[in-house]
Short mmCIF file of N, CA, C and O in Angstrom, two decimals:
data_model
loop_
_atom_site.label_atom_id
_atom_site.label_comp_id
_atom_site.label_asym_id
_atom_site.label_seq_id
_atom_site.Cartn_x
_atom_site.Cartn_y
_atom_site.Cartn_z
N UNK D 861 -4.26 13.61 -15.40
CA UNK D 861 -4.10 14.47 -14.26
C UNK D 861 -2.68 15.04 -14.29
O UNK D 861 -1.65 14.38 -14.14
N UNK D 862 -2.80 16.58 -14.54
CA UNK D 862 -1.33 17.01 -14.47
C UNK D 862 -0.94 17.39 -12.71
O UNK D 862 -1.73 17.11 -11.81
N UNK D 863 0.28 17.98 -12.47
CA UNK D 863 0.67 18.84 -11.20
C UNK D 863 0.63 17.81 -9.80
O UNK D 863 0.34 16.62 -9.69
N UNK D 864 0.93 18.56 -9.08
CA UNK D 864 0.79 17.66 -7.62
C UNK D 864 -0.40 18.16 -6.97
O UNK D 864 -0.72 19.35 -7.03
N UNK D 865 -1.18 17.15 -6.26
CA UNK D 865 -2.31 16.96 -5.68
C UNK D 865 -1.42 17.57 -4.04
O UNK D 865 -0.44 17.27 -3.36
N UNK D 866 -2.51 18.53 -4.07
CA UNK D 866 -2.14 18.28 -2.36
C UNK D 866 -3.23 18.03 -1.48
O UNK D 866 -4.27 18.65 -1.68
N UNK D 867 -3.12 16.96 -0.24
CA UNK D 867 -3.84 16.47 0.65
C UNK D 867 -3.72 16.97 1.86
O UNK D 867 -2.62 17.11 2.39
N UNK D 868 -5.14 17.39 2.58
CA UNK D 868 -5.14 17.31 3.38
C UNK D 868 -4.41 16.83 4.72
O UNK D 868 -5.23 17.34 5.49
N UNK D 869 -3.65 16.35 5.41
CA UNK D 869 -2.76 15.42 6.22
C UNK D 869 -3.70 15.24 7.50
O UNK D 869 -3.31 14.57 8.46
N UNK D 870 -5.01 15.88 7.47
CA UNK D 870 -6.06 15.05 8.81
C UNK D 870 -6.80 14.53 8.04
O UNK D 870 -7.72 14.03 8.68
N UNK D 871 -6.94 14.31 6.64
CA UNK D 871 -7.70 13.72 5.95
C UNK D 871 -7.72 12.19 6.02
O UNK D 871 -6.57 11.75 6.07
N UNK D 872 -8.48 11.41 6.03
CA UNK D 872 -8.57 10.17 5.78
C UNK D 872 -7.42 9.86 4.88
O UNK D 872 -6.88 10.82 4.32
N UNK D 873 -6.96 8.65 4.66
CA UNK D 873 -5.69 8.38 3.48
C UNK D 873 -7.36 7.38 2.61
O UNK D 873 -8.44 7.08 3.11
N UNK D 874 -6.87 7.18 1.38
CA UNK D 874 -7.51 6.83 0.63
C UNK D 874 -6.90 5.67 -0.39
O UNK D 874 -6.00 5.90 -1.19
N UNK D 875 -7.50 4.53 -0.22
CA UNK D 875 -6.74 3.35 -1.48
C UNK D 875 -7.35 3.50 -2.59
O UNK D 875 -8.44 4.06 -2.72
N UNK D 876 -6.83 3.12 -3.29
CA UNK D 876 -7.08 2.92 -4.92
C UNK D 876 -8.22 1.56 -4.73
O UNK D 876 -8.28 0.58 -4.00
N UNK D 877 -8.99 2.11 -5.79
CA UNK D 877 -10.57 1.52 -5.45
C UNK D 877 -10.76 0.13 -5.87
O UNK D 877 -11.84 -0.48 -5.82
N UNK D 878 -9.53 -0.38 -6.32
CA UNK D 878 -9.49 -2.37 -6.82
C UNK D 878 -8.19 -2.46 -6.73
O UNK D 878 -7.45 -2.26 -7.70
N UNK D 879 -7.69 -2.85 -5.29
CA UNK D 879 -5.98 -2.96 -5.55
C UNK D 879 -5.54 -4.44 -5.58
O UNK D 879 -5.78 -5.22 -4.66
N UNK D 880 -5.05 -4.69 -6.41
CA UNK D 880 -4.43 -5.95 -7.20
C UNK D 880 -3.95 -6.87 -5.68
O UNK D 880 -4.00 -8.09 -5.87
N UNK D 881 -3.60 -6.54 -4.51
CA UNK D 881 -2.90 -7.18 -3.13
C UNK D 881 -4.11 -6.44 -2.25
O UNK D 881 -4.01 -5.32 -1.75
N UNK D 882 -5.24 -7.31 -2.17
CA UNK D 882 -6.46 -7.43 -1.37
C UNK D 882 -5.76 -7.53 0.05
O UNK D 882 -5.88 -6.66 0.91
N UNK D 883 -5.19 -8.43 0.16
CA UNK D 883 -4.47 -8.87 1.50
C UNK D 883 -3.38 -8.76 2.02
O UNK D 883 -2.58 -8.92 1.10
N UNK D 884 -2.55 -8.51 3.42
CA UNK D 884 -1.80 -8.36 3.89
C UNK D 884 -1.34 -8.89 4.69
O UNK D 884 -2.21 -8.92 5.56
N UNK D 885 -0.15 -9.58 5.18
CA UNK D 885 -0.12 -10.47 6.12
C UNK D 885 1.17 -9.77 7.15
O UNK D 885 2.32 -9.70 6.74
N UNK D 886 0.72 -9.23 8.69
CA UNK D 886 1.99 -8.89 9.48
C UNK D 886 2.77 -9.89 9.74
O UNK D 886 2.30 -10.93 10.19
N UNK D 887 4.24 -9.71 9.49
CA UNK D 887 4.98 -10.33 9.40
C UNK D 887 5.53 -11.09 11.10
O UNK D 887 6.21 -12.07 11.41
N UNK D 888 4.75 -9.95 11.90
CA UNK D 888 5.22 -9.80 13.32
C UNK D 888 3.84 -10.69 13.92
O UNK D 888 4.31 -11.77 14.30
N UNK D 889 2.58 -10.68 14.12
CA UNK D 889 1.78 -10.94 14.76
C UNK D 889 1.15 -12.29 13.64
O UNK D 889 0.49 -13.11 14.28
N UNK D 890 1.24 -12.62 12.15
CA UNK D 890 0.46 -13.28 11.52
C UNK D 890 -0.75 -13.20 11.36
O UNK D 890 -1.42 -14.20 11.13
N UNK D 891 -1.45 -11.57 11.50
CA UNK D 891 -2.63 -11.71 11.14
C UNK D 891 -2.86 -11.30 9.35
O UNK D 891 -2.09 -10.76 8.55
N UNK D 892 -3.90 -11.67 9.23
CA UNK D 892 -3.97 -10.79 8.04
C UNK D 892 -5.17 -9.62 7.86
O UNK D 892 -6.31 -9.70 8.31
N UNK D 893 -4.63 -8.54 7.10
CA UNK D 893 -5.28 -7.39 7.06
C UNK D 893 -6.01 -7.09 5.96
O UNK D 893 -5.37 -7.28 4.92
N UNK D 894 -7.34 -6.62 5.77
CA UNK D 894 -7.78 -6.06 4.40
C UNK D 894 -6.86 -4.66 4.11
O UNK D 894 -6.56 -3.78 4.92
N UNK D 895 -6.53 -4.76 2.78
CA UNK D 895 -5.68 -3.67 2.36
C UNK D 895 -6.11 -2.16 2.28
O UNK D 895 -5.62 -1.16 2.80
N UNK D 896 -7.35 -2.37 1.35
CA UNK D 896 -8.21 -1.13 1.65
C UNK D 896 -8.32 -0.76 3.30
O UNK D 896 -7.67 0.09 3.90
N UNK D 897 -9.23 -1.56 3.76
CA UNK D 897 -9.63 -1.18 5.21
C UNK D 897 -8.20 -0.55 6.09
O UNK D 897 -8.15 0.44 6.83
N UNK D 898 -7.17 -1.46 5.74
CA UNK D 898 -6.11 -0.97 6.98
C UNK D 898 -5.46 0.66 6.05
O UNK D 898 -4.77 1.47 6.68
N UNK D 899 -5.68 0.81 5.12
CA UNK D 899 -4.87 2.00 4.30
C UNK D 899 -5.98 2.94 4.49
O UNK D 899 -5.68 4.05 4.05
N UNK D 900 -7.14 2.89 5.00
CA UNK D 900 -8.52 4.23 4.57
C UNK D 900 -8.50 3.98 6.43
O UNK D 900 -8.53 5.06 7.00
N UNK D 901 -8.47 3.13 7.11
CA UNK D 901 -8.29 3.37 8.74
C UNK D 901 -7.84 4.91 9.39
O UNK D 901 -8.47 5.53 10.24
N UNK D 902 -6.71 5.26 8.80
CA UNK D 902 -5.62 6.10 9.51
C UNK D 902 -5.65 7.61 8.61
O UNK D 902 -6.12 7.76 7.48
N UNK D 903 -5.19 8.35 9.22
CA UNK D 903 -5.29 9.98 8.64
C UNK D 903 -3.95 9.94 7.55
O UNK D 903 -3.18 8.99 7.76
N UNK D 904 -3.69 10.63 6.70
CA UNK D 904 -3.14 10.38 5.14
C UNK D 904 -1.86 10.89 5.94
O UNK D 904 -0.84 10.45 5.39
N UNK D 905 -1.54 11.74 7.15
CA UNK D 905 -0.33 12.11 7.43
C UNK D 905 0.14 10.63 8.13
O UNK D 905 1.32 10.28 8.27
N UNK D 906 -1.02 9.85 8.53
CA UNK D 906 -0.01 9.33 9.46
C UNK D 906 0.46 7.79 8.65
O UNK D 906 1.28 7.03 9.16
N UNK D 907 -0.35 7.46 7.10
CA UNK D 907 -0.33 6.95 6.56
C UNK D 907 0.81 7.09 5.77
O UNK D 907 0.84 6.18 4.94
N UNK D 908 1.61 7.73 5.69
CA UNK D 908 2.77 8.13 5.01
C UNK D 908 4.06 8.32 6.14
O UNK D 908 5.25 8.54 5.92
N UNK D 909 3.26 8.15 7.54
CA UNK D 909 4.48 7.53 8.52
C UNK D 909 4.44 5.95 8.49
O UNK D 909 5.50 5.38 8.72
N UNK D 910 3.56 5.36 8.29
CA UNK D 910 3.57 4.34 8.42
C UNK D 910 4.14 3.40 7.38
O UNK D 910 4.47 2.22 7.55
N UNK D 911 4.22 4.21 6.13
CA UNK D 911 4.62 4.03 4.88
C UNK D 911 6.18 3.61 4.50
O UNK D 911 6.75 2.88 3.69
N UNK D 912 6.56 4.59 5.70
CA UNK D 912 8.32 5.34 5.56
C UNK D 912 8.61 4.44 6.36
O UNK D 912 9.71 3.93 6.13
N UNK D 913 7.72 3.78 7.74
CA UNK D 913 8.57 2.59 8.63
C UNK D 913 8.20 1.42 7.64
O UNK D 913 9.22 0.73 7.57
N UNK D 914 7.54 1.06 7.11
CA UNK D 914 7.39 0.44 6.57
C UNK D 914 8.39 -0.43 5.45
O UNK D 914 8.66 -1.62 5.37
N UNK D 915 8.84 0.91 4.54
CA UNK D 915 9.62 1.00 3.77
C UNK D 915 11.42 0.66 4.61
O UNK D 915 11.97 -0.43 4.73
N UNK D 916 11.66 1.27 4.82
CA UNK D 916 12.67 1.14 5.88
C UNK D 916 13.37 -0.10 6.29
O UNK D 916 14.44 -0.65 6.02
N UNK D 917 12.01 -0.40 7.29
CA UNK D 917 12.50 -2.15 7.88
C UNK D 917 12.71 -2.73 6.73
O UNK D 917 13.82 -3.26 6.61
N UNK D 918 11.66 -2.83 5.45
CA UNK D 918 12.07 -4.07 4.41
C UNK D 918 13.76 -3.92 3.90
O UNK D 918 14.46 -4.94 3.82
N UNK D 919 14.32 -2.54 3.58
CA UNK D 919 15.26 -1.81 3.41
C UNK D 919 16.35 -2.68 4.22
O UNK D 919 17.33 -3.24 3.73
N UNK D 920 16.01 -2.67 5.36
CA UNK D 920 17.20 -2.94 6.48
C UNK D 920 16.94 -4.90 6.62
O UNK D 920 17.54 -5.72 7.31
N UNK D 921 16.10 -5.03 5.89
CA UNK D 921 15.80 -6.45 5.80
C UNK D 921 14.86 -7.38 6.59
O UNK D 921 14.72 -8.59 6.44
N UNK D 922 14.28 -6.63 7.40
CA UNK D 922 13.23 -6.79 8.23
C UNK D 922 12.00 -6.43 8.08
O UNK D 922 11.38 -5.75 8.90
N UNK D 923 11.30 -7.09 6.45
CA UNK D 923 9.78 -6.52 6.29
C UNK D 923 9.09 -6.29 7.26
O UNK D 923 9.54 -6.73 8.32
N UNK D 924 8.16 -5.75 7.31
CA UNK D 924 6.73 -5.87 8.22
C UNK D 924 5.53 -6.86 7.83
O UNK D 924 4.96 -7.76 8.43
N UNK D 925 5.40 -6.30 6.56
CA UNK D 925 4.08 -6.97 5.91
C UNK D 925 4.62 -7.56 5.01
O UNK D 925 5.80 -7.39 4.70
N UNK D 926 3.57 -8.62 4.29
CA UNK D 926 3.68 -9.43 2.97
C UNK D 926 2.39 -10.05 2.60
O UNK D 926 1.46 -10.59 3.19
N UNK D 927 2.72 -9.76 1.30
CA UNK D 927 1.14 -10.49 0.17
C UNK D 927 0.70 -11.71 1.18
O UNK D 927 1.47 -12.48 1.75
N UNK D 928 -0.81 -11.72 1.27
CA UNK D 928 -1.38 -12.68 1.72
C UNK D 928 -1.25 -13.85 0.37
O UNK D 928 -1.78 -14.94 0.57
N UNK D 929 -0.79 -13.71 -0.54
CA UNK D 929 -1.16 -14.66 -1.28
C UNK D 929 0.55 -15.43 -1.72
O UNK D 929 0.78 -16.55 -2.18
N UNK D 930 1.16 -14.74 -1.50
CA UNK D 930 2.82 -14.98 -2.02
C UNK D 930 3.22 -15.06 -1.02
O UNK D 930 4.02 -15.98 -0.86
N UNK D 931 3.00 -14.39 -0.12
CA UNK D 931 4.71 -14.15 1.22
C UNK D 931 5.50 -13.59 0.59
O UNK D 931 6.67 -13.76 0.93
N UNK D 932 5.22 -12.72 -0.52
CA UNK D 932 6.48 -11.90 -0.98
C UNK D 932 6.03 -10.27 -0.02
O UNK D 932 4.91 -9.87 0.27
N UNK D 933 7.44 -9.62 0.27
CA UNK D 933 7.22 -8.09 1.06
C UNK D 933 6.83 -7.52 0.61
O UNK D 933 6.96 -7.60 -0.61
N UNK D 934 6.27 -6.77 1.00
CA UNK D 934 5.16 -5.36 0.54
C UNK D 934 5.22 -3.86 0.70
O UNK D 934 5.41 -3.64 1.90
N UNK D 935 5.18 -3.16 0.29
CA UNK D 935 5.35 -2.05 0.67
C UNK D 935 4.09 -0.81 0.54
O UNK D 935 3.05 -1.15 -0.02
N UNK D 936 4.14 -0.17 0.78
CA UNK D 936 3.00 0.85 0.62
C UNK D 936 3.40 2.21 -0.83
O UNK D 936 4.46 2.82 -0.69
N UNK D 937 2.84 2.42 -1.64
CA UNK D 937 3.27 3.61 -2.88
C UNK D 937 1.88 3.93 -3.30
O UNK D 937 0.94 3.13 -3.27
N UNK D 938 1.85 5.14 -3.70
CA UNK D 938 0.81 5.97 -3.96
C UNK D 938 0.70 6.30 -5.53
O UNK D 938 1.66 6.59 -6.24
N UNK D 939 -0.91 6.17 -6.04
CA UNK D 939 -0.96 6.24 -7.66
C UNK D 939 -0.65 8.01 -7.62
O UNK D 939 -0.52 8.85 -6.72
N UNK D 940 -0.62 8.03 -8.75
CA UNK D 940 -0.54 9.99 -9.09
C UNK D 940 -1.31 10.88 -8.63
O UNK D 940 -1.17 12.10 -8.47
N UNK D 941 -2.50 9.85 -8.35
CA UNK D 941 -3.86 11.09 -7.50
C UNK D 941 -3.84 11.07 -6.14
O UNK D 941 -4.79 11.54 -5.51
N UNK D 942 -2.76 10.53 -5.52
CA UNK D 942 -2.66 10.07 -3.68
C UNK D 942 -3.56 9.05 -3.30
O UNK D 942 -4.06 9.13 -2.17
N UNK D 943 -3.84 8.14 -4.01
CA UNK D 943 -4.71 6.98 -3.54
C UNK D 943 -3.68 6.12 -3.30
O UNK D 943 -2.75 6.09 -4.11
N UNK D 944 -3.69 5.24 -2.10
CA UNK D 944 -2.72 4.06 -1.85
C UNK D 944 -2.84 2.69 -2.31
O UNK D 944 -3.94 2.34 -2.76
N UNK D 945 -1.91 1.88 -2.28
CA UNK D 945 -1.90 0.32 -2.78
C UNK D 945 -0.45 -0.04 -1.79
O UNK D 945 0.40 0.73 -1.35
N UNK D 946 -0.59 -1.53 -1.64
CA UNK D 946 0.64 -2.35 -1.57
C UNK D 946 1.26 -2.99 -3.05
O UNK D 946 0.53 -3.32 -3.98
N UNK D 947 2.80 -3.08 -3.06
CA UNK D 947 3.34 -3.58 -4.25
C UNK D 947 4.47 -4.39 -3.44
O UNK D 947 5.12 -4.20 -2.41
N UNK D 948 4.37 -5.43 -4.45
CA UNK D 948 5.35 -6.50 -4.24
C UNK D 948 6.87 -5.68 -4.07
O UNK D 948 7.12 -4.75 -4.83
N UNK D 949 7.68 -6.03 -3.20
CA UNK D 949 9.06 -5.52 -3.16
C UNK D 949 9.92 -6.34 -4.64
O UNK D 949 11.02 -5.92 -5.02
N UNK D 950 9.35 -7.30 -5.19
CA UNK D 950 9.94 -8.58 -6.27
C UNK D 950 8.91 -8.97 -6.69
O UNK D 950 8.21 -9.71 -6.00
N UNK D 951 8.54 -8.60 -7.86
CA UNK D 951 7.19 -9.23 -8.81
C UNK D 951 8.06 -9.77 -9.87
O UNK D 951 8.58 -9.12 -10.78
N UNK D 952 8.21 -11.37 -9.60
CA UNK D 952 8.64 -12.16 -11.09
C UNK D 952 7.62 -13.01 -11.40
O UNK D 952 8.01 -14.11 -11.79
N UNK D 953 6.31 -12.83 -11.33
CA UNK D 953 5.09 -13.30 -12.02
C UNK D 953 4.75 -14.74 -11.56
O UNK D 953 4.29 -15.58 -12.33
N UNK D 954 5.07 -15.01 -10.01
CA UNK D 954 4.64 -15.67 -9.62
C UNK D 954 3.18 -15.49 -9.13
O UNK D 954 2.38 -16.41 -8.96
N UNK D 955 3.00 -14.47 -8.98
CA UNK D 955 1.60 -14.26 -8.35
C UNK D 955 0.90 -13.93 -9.16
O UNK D 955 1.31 -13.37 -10.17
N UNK D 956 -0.73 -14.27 -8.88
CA UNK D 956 -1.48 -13.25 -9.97
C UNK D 956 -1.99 -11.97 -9.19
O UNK D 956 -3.08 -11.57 -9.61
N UNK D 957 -1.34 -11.10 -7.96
CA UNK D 957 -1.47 -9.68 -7.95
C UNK D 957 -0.31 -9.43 -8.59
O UNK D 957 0.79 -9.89 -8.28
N UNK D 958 -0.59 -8.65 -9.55
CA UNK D 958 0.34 -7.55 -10.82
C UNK D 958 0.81 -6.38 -10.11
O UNK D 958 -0.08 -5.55 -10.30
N UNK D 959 1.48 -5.98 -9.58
CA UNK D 959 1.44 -4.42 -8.72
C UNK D 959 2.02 -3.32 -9.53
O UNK D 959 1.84 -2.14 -9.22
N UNK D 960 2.78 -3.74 -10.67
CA UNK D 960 3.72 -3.17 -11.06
C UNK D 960 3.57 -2.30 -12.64
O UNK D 960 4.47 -1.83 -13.34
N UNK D 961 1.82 -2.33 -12.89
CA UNK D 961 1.36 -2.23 -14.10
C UNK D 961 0.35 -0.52 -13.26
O UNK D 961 -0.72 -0.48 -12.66
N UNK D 962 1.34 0.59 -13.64
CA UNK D 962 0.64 1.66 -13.53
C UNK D 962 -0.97 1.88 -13.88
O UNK D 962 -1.71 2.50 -13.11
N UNK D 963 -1.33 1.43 -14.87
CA UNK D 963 -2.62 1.50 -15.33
C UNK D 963 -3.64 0.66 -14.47
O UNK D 963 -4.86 0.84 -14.48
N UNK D 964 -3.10 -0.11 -13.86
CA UNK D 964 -4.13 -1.01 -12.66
C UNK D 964 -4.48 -0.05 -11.48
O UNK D 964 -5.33 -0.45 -10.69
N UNK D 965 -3.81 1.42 -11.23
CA UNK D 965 -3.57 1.65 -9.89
C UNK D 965 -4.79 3.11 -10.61
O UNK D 965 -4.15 3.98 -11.20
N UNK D 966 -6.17 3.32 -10.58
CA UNK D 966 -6.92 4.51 -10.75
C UNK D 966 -7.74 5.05 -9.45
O UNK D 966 -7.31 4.25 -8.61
N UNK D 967 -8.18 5.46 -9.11
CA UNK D 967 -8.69 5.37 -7.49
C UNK D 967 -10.63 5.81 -8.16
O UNK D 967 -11.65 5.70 -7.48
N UNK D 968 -10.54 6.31 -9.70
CA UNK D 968 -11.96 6.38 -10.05
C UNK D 968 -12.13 5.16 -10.70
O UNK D 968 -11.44 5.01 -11.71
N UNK D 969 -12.86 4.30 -10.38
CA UNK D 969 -13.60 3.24 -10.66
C UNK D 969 -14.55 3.02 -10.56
O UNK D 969 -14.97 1.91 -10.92
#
């Protein structure tokens, strides 16, 4: 896929169709979230606000979310076709979600 995709922004946001971090855990309330479900929930504009606070707090040191399976922070990044995933903020191969292997992230599957 060459060029930039452009999306819709009332469009549904869309995950990548097997994302390596199934689970999500709020850092604030302790629930945990399906990754797909909470990333295909919300319209793709507002998914890329949620993205940027997201990004941010971990930034300022105050994650939001984290791997249900690590407790490592998470963040939200988009494959080349605008499909979403969470990725470890620190993948040193403690976990077996991989986030960090481009070729895992296709949204046709």
């Amino acid at each position: 896929m060459s060029g930039n995709i452009t999306i819709d922004p009332l469009a549904r946001a869309t995950a990548v169709a097997d994302p390596q971090i199934r689970e999500v855990r709020s850092l604030k309330s302790g629930q945990t979230l399906e990754a797909r479900r909470f990333i295909e929930s919300v319209r793709y504009e507002r998914l890329v606000q949620v993205r940027s606070q997201i990004k941010e707090a971990m930034d300022a040191g105050s994650p939001r979310v984290a791997c249900a399976i690590c407790g490592t922070a998470v963040y939200i990044v988009s494959s080349p076709d605008k499909a979403f995933f969470f990725r470890h903020r620190i993948e040193d191969g403690s976990c077996p979600a991989q986030t960090r292997d481009c070729l895992l992230y296709t949204s046709d599957a």
